[in-house]
CSV table of C-alpha atoms and ligand atoms in Angstrom, one decimal:
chain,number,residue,atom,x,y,z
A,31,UNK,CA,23.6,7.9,16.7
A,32,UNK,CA,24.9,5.5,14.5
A,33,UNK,CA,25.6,6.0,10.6
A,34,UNK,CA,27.9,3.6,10.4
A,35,UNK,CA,24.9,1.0,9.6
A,36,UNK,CA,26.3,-1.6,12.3
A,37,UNK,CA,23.1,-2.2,13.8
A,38,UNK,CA,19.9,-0.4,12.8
A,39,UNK,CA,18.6,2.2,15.1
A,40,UNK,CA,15.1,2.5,16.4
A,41,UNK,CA,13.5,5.8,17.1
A,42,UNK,CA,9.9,6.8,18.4
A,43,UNK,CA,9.8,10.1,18.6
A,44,UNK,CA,9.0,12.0,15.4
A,45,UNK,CA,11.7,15.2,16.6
A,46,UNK,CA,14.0,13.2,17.0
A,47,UNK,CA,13.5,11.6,13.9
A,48,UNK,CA,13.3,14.9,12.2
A,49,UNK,CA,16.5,16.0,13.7
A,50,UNK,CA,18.2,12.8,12.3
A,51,UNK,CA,16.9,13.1,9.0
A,52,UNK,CA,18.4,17.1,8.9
A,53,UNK,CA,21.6,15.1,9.5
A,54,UNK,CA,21.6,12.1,6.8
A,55,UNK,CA,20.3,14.6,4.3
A,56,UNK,CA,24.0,16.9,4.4
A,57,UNK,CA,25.6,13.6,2.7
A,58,UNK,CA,23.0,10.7,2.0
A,59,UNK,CA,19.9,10.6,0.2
A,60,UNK,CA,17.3,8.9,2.2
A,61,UNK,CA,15.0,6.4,1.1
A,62,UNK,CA,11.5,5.7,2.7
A,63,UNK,CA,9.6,2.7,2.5
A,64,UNK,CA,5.9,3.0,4.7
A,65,UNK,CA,4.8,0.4,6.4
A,66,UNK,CA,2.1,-0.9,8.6
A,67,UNK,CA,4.3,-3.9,10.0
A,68,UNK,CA,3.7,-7.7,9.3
A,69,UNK,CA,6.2,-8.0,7.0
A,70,UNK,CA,6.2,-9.8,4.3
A,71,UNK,CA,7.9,-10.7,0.8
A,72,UNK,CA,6.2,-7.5,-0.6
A,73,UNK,CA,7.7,-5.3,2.1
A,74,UNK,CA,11.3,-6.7,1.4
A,75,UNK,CA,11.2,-6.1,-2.2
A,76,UNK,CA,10.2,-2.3,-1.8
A,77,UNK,CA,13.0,-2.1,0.6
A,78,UNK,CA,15.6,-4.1,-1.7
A,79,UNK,CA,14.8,-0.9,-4.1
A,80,UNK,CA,15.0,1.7,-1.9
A,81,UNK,CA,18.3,0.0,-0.8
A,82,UNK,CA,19.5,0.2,-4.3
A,83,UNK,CA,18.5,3.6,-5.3
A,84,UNK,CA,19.5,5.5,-2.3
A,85,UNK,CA,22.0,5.5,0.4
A,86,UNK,CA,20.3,5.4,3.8
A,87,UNK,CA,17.0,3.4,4.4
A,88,UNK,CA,14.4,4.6,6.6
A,89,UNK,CA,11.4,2.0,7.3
A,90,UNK,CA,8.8,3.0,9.1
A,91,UNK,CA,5.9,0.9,11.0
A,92,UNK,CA,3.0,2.3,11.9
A,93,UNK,CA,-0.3,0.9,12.0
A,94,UNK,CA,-2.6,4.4,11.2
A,95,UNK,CA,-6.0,4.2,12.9
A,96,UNK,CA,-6.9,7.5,10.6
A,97,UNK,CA,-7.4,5.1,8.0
A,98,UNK,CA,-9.3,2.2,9.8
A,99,UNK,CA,-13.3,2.3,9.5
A,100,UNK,CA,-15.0,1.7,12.9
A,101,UNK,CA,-16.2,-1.8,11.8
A,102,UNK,CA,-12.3,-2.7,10.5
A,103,UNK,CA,-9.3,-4.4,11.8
A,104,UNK,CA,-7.9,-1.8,13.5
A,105,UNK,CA,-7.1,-3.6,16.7
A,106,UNK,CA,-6.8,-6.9,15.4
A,107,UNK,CA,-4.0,-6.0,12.5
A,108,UNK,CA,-1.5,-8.1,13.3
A,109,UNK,CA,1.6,-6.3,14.6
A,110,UNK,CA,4.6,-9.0,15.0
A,111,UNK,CA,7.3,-6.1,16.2
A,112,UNK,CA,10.2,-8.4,17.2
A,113,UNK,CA,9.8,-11.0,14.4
A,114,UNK,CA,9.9,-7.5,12.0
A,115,UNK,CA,12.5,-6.1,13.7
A,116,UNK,CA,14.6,-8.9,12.8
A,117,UNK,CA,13.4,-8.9,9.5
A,118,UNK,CA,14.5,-5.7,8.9
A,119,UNK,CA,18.2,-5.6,11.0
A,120,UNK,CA,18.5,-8.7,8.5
A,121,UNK,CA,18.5,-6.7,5.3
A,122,UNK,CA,20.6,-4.1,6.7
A,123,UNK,CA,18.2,-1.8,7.2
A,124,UNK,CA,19.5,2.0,8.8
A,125,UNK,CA,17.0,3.1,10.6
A,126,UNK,CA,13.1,1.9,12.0
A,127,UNK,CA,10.9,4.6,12.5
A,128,UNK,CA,8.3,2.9,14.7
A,129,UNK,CA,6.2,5.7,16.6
A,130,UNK,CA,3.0,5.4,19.1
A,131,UNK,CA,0.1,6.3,17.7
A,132,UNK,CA,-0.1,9.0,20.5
A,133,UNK,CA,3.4,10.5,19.1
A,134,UNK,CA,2.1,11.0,15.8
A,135,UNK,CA,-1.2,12.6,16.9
A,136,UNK,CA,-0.6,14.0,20.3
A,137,UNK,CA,-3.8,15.5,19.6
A,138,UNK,CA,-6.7,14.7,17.8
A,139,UNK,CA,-6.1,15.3,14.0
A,140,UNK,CA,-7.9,18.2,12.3
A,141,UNK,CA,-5.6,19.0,9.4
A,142,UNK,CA,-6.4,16.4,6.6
A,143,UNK,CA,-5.4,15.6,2.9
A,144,UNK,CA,-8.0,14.8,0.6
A,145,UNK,CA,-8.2,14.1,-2.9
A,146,UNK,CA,-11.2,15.6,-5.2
A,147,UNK,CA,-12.5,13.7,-7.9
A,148,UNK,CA,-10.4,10.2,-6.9
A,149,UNK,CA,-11.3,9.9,-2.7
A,150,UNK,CA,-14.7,8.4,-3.8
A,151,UNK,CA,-14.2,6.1,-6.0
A,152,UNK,CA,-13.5,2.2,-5.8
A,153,UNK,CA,-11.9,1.4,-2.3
A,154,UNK,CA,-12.9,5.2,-1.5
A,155,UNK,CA,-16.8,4.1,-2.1
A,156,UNK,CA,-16.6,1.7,0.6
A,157,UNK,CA,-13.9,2.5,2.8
A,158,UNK,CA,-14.9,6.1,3.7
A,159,UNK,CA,-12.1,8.4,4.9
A,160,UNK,CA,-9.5,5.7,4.5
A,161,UNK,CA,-7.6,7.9,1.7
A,162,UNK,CA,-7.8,10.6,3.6
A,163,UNK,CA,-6.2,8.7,6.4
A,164,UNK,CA,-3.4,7.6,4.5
A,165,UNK,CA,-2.9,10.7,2.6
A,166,UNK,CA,-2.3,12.4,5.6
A,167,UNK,CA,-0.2,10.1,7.4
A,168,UNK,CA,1.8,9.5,4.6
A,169,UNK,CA,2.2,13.8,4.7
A,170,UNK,CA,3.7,13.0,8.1
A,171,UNK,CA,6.0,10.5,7.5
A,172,UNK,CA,7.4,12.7,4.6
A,173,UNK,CA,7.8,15.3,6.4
A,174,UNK,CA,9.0,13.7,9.5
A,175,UNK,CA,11.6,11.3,8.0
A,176,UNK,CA,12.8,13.9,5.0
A,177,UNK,CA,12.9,11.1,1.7
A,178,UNK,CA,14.3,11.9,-1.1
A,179,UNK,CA,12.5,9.1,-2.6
A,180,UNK,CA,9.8,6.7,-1.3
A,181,UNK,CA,8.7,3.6,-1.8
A,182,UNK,CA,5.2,1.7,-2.7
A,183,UNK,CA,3.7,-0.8,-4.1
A,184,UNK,CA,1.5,-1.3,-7.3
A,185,UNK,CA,-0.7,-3.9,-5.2
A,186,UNK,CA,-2.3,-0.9,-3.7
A,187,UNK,CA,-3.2,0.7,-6.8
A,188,UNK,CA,-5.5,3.2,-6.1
A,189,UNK,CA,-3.4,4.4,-3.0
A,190,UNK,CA,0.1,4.5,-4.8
A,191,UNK,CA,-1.5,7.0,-7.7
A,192,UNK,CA,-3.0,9.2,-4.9
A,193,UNK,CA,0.1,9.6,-3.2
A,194,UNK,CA,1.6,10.6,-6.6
A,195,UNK,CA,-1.2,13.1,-6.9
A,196,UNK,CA,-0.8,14.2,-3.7
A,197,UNK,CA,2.8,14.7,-3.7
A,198,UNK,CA,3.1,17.1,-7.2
A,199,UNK,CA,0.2,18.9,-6.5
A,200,UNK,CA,1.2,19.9,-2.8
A,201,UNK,CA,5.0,20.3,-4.4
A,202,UNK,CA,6.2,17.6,-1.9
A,203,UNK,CA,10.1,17.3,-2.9
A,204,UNK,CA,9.6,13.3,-2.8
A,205,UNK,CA,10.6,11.1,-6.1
A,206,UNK,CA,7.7,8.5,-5.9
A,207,UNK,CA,8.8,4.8,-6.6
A,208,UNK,CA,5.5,2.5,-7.2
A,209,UNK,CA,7.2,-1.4,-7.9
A,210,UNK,CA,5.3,-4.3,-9.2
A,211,UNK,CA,3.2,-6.6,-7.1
A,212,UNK,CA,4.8,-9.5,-5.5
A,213,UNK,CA,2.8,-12.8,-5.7
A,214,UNK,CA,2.7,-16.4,-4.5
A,215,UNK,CA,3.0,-19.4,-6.7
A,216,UNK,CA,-0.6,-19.2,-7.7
A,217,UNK,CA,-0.5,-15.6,-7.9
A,218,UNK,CA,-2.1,-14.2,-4.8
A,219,UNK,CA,-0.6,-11.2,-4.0
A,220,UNK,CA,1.1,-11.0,-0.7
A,221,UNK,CA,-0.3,-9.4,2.0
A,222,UNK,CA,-0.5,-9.0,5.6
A,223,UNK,CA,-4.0,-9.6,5.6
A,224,UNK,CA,-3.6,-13.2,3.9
A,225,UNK,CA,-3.2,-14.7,7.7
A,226,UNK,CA,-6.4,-14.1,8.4
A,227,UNK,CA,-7.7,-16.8,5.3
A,228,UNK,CA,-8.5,-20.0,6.2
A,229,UNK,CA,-7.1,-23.4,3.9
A,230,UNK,CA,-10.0,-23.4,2.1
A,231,UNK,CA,-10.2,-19.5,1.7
A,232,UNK,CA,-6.9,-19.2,0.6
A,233,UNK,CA,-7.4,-22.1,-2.1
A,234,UNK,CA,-10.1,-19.7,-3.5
A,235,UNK,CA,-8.5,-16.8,-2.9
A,236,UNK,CA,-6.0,-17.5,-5.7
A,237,UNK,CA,-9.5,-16.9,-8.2
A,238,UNK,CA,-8.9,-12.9,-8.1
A,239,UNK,CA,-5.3,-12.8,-9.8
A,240,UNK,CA,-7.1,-15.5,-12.2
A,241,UNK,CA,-10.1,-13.3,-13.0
A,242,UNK,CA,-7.8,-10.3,-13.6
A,243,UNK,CA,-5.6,-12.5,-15.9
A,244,UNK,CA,-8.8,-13.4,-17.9
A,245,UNK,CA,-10.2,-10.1,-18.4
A,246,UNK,CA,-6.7,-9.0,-19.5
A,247,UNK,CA,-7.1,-11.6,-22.2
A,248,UNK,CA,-10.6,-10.9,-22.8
A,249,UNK,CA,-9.8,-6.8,-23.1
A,250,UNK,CA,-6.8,-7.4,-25.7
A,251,UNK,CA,-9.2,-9.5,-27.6
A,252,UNK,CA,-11.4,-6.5,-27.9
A,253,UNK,CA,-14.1,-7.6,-25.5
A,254,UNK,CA,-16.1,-4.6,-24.6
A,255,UNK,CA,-15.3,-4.4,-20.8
A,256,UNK,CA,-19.5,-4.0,-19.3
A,257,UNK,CA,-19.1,-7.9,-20.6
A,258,UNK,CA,-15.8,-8.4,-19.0
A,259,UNK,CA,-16.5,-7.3,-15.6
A,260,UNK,CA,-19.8,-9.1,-15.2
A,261,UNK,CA,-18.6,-12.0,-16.3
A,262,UNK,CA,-15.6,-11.6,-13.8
A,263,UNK,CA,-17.3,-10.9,-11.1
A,264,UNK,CA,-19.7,-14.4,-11.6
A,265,UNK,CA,-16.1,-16.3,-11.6
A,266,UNK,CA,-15.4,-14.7,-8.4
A,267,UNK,CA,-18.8,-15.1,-6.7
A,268,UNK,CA,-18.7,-18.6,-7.8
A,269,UNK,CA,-16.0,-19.3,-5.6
A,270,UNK,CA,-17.8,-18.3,-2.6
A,271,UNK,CA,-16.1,-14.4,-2.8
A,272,UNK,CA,-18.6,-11.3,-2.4
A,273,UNK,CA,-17.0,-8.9,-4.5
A,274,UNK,CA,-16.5,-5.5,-4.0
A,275,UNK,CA,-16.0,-4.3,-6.9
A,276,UNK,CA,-14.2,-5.0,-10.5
A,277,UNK,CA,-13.7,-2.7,-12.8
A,278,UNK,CA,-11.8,-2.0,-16.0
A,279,UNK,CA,-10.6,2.0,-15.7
A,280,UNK,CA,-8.4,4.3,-16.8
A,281,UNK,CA,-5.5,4.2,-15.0
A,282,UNK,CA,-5.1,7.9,-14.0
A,283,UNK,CA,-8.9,9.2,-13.0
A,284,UNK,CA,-9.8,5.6,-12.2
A,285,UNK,CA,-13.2,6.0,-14.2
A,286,UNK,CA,-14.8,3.3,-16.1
A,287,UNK,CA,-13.2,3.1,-19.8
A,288,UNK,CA,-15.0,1.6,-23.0
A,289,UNK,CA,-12.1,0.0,-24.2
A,290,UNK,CA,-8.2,-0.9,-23.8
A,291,UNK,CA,-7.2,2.3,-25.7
A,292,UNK,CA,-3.7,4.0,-24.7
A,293,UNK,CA,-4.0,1.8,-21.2
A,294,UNK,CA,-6.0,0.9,-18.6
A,295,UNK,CA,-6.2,-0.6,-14.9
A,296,UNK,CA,-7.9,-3.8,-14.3
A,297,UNK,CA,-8.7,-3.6,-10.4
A,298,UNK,CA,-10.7,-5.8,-7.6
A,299,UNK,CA,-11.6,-5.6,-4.0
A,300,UNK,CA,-13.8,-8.9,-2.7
A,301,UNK,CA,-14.2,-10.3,0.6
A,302,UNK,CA,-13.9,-13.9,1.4
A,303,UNK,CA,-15.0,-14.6,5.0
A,304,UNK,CA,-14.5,-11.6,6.9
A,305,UNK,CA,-11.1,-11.0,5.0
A,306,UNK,CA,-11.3,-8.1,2.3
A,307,UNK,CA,-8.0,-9.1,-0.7
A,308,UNK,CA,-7.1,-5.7,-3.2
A,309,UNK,CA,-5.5,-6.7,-6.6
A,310,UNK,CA,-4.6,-5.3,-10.2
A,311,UNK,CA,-3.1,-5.3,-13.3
A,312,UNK,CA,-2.2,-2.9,-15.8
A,313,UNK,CA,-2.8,-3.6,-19.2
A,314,UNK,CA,-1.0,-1.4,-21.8
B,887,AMP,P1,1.1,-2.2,4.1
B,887,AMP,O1,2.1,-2.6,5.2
B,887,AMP,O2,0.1,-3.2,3.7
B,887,AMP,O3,0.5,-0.8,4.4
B,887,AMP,O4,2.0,-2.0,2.8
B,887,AMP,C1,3.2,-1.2,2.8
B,887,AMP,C2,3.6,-1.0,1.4
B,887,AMP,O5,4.0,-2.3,0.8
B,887,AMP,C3,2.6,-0.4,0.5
B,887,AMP,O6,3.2,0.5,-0.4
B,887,AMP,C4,2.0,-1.6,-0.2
B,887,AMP,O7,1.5,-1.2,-1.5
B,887,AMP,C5,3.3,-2.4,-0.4
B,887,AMP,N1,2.9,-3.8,-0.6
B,887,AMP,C6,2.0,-4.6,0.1
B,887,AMP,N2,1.9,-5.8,-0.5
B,887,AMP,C7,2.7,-5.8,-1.5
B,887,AMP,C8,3.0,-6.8,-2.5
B,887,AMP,N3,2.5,-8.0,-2.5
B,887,AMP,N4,3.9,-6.5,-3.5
B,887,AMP,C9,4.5,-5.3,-3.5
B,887,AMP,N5,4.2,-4.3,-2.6
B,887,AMP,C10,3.4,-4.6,-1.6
């Protein structure tokens, strides 16, 4: 093994990963930052925090089919290993954890993590058992790879607050780090999933981070938010998007609010083409 950080080390096998973790943890604290590959500007600024914060960084790559609907891109999802690899030996990275799919369920998966009240809602509505997908994986990777903090980010909204639930009600000893979203100029968020847009697609896509920007403006006004969403979502169907959903909600139990009050989460899911973008802002 190396912990002298001169190159980074790959393991597979979540034992052996486990075994390694036991190690760091006598003297460093171990950062995490989950991944499901593709990387991208996002990825690097969660892993520019962990390397900040902590003092070995553990990424891991692992594209979860526990969390992919039969009809979703499961087996297209692109999965560019050596150009990530490079990525990641690049910003001095410690260790890739990049199992099989086959190591992390050797069997079929019947233990599951699921979150009452919030598993339903927004993405949950449409993208059935996806939480609990990543719930659980995410369960694995903790307690495969040992964190003492990990790291997410606040484009997945609705998935970074469930792993916060997740991890103080089940005691997890984790410290959960949720950074900002990282955009392009016109404010598309950065994803994976942005190679799939076309020109023109991704010339409209840029319309979601506007819309949000809008209804923030519109809600500190004191516009009541029914108004605000419908409106919103006519912006976004006008640029040929089918929207999933928009909604103005309160940032912890993701329900519809009536008003700004102490806070709330502005949050959207709309296809364009076959390609379905996430965004959101918090408003204070
Ligand atoms: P993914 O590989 O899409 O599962 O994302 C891995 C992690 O990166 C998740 O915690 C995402 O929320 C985070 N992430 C994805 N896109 C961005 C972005 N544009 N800015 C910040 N974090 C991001």
């Amino acid at each position: 093994m190396n912990d002298g950080a001169i190159s980074m080390e790959v393991i597979k096998n979540p034992s052996e990963m486990q075994a390694i973790a036991d190690k760091i943890r006598q003297t460093k604290r171990i950062g995490l930052v989950p991944t499901m590959g593709a990387l991208h500007k996002g990825h690097i600024s969660l892993i520019e925090s962990a390397k900040k914060e902590t003092d070995f960084v553990v990424v891991s790559i692992f594209v979860n089919p526990i969390q992919f609907g039969p009809t979703e891109d499961y087996k297209s999802y692109p999965r560019p290993y050596d150009e990530d690899q490079k990525i990641l030996e690049d910003l001095g990275v410690d260790l890739l954890f990049f199992p099989f799919a086959i190591d992390l369920y050797p069997n079929p998966q019947t233990t599951f993590i699921n979150i009452r009240g919030l598993e339903n809602l927004l993405c949950g509505k449409i993208r059935k058992r996806h939480f609990k997908g990543v719930l659980t994986v995410v369960a694995k990777l903790f307690n495969i790879t040992k964190p003492h903090s990990a790291f997410f980010g606040q484009k997945d909204y609705q998935q970074a607050l469930m792993i916060r639930v997740m991890t103080n009600e089940l005691n997890f000893d984790v410290r959960i780090r949720v950074l900002p979203t990282i955009r392009e100029e016109d404010g598309l968020a950065i994803s994976s999933r942005n190679i799939y847009l076309s020109d023109d697609e991704r010339r409209k896509a840029s319309i979601l981070y506007l819309s949000l920007k809008e209804a923030e403006k519109l809600l500190k006004k004191g516009e009541k938010p029914i108004s605000i969403v419908e409106r919103q979502k006519l912006l976004i169907e006008r640029e040929g998007l089918i929207p999933d959903y928009f909604e103005i909600a309160d940032p912890e139990t993701l329900k519809p609010v009536d008003g700004l009050g102490s806070g709330a989460v502005i949050i959207v899911a709309a296809k364009i083409g076959k390609t379905r973008l996430i965004d959101n802002l918090i408003v204070q």
